[in-house]
Short mmCIF file of C-alpha atoms in Angstrom, two decimals:
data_model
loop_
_atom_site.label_atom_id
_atom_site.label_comp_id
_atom_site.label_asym_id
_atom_site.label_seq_id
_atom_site.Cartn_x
_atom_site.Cartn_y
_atom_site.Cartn_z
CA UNK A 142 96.78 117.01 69.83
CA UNK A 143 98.14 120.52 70.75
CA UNK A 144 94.91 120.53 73.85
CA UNK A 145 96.49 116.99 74.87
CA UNK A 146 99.88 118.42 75.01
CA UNK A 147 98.91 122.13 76.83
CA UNK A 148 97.60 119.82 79.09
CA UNK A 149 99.90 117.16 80.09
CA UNK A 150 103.31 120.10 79.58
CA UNK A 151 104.00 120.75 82.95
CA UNK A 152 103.07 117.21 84.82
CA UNK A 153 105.52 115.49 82.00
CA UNK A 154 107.82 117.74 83.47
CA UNK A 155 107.33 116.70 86.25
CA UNK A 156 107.53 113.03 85.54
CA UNK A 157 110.70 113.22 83.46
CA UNK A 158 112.27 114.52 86.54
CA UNK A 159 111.56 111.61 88.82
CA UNK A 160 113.02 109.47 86.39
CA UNK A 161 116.04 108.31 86.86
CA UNK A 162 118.56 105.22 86.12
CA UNK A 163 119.78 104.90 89.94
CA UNK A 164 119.18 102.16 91.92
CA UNK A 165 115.42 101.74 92.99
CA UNK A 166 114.90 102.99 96.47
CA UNK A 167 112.04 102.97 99.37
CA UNK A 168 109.99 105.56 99.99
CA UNK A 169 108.48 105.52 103.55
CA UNK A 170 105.22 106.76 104.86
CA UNK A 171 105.71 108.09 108.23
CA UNK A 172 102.45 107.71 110.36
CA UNK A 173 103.93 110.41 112.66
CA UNK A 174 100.73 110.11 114.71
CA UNK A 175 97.28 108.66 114.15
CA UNK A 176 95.58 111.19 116.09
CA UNK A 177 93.57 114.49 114.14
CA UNK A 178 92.15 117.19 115.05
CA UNK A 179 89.06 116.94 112.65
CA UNK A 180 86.54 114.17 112.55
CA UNK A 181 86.14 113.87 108.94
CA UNK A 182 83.56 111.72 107.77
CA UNK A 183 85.51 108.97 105.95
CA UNK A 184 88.46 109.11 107.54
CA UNK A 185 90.33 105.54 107.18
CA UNK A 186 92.36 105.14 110.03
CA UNK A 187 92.15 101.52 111.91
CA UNK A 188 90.82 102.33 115.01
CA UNK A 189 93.27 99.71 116.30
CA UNK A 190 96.25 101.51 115.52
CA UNK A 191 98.57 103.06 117.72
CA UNK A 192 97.99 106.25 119.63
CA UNK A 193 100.22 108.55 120.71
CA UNK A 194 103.46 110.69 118.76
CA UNK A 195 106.65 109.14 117.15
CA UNK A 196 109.34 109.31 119.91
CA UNK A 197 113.30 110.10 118.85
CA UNK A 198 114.28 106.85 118.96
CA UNK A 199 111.56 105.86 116.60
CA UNK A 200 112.82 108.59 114.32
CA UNK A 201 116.47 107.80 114.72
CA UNK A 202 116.26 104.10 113.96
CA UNK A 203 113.93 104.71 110.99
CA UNK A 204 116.04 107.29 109.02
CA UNK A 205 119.20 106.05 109.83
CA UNK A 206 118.00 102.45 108.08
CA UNK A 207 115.94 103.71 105.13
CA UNK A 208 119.33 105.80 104.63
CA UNK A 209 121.24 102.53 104.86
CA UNK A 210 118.91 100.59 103.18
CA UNK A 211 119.01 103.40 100.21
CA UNK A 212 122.89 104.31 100.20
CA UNK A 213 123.25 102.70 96.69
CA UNK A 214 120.28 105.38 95.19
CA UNK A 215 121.83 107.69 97.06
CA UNK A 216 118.73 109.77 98.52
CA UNK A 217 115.51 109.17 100.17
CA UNK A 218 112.12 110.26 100.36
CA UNK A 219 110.33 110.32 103.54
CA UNK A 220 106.31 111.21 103.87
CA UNK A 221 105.01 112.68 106.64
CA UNK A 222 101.41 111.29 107.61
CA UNK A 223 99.08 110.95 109.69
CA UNK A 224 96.63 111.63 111.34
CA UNK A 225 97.58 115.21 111.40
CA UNK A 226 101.03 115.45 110.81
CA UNK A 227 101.60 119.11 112.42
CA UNK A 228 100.13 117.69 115.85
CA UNK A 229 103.42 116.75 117.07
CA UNK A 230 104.56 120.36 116.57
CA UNK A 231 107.61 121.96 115.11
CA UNK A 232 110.00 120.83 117.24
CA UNK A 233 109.53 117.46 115.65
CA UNK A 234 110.34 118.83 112.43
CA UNK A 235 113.41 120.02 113.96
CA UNK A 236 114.55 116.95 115.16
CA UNK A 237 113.64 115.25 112.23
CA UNK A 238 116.62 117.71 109.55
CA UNK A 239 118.57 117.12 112.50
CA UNK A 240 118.98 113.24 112.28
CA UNK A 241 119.03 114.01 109.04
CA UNK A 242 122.02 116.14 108.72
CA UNK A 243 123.84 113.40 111.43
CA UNK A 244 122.97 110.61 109.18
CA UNK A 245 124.60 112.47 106.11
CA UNK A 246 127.91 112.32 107.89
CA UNK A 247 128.59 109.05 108.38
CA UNK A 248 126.67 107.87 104.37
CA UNK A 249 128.51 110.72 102.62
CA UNK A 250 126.06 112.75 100.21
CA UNK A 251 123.20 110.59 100.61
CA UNK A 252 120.06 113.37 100.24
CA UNK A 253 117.02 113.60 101.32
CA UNK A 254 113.45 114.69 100.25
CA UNK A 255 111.03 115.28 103.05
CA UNK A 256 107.16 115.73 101.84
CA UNK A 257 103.96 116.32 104.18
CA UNK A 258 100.33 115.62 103.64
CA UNK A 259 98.35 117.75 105.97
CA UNK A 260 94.67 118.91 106.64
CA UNK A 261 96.23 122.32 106.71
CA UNK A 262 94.46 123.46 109.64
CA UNK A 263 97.71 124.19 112.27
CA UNK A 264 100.01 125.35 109.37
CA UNK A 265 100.76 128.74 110.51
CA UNK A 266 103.55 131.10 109.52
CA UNK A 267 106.06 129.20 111.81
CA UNK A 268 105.49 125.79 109.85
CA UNK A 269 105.59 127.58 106.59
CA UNK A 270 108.94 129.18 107.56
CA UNK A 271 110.84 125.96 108.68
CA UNK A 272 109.03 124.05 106.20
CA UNK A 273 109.86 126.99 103.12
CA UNK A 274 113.42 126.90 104.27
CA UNK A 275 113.84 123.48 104.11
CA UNK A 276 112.41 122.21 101.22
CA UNK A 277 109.62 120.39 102.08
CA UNK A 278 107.02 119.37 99.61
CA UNK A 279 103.31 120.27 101.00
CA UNK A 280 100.12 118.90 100.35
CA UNK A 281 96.62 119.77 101.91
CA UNK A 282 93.65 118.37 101.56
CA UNK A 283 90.45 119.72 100.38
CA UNK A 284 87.37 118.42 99.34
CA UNK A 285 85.80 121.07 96.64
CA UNK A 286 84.36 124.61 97.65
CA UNK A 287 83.12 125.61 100.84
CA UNK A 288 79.85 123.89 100.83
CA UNK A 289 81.27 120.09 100.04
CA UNK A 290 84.41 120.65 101.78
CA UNK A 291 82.11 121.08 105.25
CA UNK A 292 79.74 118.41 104.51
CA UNK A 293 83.28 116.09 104.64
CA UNK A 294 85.46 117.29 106.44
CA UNK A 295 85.02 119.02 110.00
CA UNK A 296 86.28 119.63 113.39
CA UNK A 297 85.68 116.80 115.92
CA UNK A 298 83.08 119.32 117.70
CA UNK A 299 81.11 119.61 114.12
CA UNK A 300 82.44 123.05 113.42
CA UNK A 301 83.75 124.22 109.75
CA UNK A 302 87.28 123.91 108.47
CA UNK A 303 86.90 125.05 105.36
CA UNK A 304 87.95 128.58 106.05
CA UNK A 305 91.05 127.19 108.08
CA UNK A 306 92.23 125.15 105.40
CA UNK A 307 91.49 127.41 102.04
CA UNK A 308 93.22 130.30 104.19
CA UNK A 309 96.56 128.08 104.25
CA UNK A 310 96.99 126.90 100.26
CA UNK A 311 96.38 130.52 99.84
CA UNK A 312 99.34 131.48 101.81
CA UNK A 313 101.38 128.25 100.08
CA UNK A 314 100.14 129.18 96.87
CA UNK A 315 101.53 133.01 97.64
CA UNK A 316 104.76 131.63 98.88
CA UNK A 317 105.22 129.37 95.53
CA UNK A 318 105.25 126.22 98.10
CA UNK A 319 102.60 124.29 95.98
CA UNK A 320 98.93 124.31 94.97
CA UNK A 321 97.78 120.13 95.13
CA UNK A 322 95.29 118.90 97.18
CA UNK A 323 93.86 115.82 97.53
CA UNK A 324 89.95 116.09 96.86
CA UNK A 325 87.91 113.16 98.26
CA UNK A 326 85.20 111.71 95.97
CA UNK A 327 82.38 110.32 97.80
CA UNK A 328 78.51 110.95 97.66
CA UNK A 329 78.36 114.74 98.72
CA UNK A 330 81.48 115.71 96.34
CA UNK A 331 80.30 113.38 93.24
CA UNK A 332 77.08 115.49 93.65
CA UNK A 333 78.38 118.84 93.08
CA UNK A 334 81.63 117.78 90.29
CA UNK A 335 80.62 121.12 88.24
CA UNK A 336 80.90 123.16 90.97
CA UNK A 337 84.04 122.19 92.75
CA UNK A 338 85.62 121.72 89.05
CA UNK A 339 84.87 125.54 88.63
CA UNK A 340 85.98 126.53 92.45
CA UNK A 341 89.43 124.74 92.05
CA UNK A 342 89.87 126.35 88.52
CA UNK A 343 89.11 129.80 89.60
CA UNK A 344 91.66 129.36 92.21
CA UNK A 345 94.26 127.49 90.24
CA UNK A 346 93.91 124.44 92.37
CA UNK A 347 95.22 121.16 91.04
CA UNK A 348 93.27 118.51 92.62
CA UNK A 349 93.65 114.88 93.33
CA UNK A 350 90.94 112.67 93.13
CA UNK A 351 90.69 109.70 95.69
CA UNK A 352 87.65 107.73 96.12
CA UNK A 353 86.35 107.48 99.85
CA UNK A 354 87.17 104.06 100.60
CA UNK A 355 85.30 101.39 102.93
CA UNK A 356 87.66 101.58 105.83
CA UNK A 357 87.66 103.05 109.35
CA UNK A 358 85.22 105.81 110.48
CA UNK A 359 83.59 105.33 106.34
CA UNK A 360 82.33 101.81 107.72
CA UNK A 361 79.55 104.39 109.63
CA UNK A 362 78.90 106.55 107.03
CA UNK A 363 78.47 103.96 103.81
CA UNK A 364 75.68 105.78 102.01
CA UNK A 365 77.99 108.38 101.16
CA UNK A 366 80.66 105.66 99.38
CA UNK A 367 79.97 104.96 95.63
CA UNK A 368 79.80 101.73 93.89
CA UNK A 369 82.39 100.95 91.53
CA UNK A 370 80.28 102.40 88.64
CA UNK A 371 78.89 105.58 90.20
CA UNK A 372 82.80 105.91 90.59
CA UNK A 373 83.66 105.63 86.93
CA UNK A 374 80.29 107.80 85.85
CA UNK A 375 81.77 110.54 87.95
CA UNK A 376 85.27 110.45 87.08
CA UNK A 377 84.32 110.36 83.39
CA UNK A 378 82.15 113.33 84.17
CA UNK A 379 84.86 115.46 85.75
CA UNK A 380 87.59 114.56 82.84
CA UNK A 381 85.06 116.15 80.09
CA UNK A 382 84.99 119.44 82.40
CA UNK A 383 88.96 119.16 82.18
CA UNK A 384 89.60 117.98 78.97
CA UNK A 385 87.40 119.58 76.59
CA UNK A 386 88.16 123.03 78.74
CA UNK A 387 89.67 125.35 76.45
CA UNK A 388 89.73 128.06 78.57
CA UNK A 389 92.54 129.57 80.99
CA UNK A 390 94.27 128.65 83.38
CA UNK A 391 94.57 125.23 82.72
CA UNK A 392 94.59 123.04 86.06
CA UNK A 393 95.71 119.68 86.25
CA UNK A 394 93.65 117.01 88.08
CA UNK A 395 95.41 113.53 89.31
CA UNK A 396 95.08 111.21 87.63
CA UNK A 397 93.69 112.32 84.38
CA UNK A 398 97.33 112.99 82.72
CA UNK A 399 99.13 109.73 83.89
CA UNK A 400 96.07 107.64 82.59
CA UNK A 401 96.53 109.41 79.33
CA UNK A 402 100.34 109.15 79.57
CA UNK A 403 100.16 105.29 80.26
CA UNK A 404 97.63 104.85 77.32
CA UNK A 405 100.07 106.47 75.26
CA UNK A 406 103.21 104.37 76.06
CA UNK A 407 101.13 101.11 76.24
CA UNK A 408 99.84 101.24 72.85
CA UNK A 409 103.00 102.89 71.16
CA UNK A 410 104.95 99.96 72.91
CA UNK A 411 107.16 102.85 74.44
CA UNK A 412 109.77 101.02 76.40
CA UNK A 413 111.81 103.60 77.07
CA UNK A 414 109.73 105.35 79.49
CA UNK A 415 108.87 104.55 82.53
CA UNK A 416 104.86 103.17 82.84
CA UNK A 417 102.72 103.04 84.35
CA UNK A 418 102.95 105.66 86.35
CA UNK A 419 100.17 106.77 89.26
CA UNK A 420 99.99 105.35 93.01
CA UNK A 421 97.39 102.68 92.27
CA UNK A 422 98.78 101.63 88.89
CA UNK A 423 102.33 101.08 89.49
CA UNK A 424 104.19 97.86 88.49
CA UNK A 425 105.04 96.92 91.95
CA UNK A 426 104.00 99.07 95.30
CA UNK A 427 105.59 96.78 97.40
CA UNK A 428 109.06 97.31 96.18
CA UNK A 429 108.94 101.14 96.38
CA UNK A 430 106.67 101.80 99.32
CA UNK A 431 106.65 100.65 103.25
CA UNK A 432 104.94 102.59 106.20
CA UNK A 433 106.01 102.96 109.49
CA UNK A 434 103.72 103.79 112.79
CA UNK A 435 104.44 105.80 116.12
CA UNK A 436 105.79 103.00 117.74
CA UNK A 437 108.01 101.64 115.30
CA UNK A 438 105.70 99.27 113.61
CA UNK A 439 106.16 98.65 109.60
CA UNK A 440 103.66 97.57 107.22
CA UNK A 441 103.41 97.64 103.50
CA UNK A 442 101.55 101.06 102.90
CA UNK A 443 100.16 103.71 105.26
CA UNK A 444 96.20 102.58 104.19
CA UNK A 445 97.06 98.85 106.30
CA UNK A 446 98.70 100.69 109.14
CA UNK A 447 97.17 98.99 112.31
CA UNK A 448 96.17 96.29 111.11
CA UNK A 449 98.24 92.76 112.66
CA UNK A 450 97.67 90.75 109.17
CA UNK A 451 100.09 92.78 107.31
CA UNK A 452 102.23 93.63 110.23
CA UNK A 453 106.20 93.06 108.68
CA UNK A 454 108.08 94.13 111.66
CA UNK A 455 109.18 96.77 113.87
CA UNK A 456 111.58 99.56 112.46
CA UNK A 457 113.51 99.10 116.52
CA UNK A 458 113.66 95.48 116.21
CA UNK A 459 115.05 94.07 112.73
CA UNK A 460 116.92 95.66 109.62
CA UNK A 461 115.42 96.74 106.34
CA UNK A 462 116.34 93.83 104.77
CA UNK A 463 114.78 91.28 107.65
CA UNK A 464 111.42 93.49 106.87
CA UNK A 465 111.21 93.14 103.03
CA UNK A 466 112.02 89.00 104.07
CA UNK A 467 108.62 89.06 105.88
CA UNK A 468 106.24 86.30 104.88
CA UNK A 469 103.37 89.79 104.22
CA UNK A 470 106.26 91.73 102.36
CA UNK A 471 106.66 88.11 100.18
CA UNK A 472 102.87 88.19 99.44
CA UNK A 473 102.62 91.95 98.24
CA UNK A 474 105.62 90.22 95.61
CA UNK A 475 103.98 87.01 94.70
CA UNK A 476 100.76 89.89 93.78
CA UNK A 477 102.99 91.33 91.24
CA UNK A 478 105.17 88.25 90.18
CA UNK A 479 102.27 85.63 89.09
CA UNK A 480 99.49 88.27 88.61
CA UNK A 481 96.11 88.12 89.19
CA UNK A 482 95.13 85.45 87.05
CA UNK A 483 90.78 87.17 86.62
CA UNK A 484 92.90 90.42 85.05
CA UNK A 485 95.60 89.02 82.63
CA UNK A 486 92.94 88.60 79.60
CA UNK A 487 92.14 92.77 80.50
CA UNK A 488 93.50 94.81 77.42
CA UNK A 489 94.46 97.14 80.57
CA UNK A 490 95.85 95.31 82.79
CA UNK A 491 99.70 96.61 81.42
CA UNK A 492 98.63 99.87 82.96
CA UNK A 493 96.57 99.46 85.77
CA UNK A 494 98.11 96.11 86.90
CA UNK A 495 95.23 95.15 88.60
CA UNK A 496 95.09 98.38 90.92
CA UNK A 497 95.68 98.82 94.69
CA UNK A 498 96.01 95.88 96.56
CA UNK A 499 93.92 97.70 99.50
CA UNK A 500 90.91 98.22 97.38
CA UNK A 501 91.13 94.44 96.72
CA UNK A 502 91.45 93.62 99.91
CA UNK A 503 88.70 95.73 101.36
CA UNK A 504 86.50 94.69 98.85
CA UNK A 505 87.55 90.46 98.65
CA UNK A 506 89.66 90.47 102.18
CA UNK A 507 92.26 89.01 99.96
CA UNK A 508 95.43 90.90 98.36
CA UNK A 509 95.51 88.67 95.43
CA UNK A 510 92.74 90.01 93.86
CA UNK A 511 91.92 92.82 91.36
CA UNK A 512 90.90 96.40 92.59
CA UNK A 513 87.38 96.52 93.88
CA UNK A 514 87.06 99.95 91.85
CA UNK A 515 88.30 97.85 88.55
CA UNK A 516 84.77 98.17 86.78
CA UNK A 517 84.45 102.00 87.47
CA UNK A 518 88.51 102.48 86.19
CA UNK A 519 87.91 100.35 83.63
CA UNK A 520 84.98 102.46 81.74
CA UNK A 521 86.99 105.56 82.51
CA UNK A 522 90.28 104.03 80.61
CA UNK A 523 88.33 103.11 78.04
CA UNK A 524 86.35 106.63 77.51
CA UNK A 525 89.92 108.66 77.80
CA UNK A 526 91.37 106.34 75.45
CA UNK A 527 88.53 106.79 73.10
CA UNK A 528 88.40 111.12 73.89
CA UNK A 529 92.12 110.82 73.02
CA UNK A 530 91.84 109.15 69.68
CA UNK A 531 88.74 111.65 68.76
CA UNK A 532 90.62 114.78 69.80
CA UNK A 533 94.10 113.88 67.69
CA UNK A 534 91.80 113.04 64.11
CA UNK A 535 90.10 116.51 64.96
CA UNK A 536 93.86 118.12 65.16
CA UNK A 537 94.83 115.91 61.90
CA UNK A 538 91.65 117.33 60.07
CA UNK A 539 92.11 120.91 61.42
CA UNK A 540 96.04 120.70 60.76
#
């Protein structure tokens, strides 16, 4: 039990801080743009959605409601997106605290918490300064070593990136600004788990694992996707390398410890904290999350962006409140409300509440079905539960 607990210390922490008994609040995903600078193999952008940058007005409307919208909670969180978020370049940024700090005077100590996910290549000492000084939460992505990362993700001309983007979490990780990545797992990655598991724990990386997904440019490249089961052999693969790793430094790798967390408070019947926990396991996405596109456009989460079946509105054009009222918005509910009626016999369906609804769609083209990745999370829920259980008799022997 003392492994289990080394290992889930500091993302409890973490946790424990984000709960809290205010009012629930949105969070929005801000597709700043949906144009990059790399061509990355899977990439899952609609090709339909909009092109071009976020203009002020855009950015006005959209802070000032989600502000309004959250007065009651008293903060929000806004995500910066993309595409490549740093495209639009710093002066966006600017703008951005600036709204910001005009919205706070007229909703009196409302606060904000800004966070980026970028491919790290354009974050230069200028973005690290502004971004340093005002708080913002940074994540990269990066798909394993130097060998995987270039098999997945490149420049549009078919040149490296690797270099580029390892070059920048080492200057975040120097400045103390963060160490997470997201690590895509697809065919080339799944391939080479022992190697990238040693490369990000020689360089005190903390990965998060997202499975390439059948959208966008993947629809061209889908021999390098996995089948539900190749993605629960490799996941289970990767959590031995982390959990029965004794040695230092310990690394933490998303979502290993909120799988075991959620175990924990499911079978204890632990009401008093919050579960599950984890993007894709939450009770109820659609009450926490919307996304909002370049030209104003909202839909439920960034992975639908572009797409005119779950189209809820336009941030310009209606209030917060007229956008949750959407007939899409009132689907994502009636998902979480009645269930999925194939999952409620599932022993894990109280933690995993029958996954993204994005999965499901790509999978069925229908939101009101269970996670196309449910058999793969399913076999890995059921080997961490059973790792768990082993490890705490061998502490109760050995204590």
């Amino acid at each position: 039990m003392f492994l289990i607990y080394l290992k889930m210390k500091k993302h409890n922490k973490s946790i424990k801080s984000n709960l809290q008994s205010k009012p629930s609040r949105l969070t929005v995903i801000v597709k700043t743009t949906h144009d990059c600078n790399l061509g990355c193999v899977y990439c899952y952008t609609n090709p339909n959605a909009e092109k071009g940058i976020m203009d002020s007005n855009d950015l006005f409307n959209m802070i000032n409601k989600i502000s309004e919208n959250n007065r009651e909670a008293g903060s929000s969180h806004l995500i910066w997106h993309g595409g490549e978020p740093l495209l639009p370049g710093i002066d966006f940024y600017k703008e951005i605290i600036n709204i910001q700090e005009n919205v706070k005077k007229i909703i009196k100590g409302h606060k904000y918490r800004n966070s980026i996910q970028t491919n790290g290549t354009l974050l230069n000492s200028e973005f690290l300064d502004f971004f340093q000084e005002q708080k913002f939460k940074i994540g990269l992505s990066l798909d394993g070593n130097e060998y995987t990362h270039n098999l997945n993700r490149h420049y549009k001309d078919g040149s490296t990136s690797f270099d580029d983007v390892f070059s920048a979490i080492t200057e975040l990780k120097k400045r103390k600004m963060g160490r997470g990545v997201i690590c895509v797992l697809n065919k080339n990655t799944a391939s080479n788990l022992k190697d990238i598991y040693r490369f990000f724990k020689e360089n005190e990386i903390y990965p998060q694992m997202n499975v390439q997904i059948p959208s966008g440019r993947a629809l061209d490249n889908k021999e390098l996707g996995l089948t539900p089961k190749e993605f629960g052999e490799s996941m289970i693969e990767l959590f031995d390398m982390w959990f029965y790793d004794n040695s230092k430094p310990i690394i933490e790798i998303d979502p290993f410890a909120d799988i075991i967390k959620n175990l924990s408070n499911y079978r204890n019947k632990n009401k008093d904290d919050e579960y599950p926990t984890g993007c894709s396991f939450r009770n109820n996405c659609a009450n926490s999350f919307i996304s909002v596109t370049p030209g104003g456009n909202v839909y439920p989460c960034g992975r639908f962006a572009g797409d005119s079946k779950f189209y809820m509105g336009n941030i310009n054009k209606g209030s917060i409140e007229e956008i949750l009222s959407s007939d899409v918005h009132q689907k994502f509910l009636k998902r979480h409300d009645e269930g999925i009626k194939s999952c409620k016999p599932c022993e894990y369906k109280p933690i995993c509440n029958s996954g993204c609804p994005d999965n499901a769609f790509l999978f069925h083209e229908n939101i009101l079905t269970k996670d196309g990745y449910c058999e793969g999370y399913k076999m890995l829920f059921k080997y961490i539960e059973n790792a768990v259980k082993k490890q705490i008799g061998v502490n109760m022997k050995n204590g």
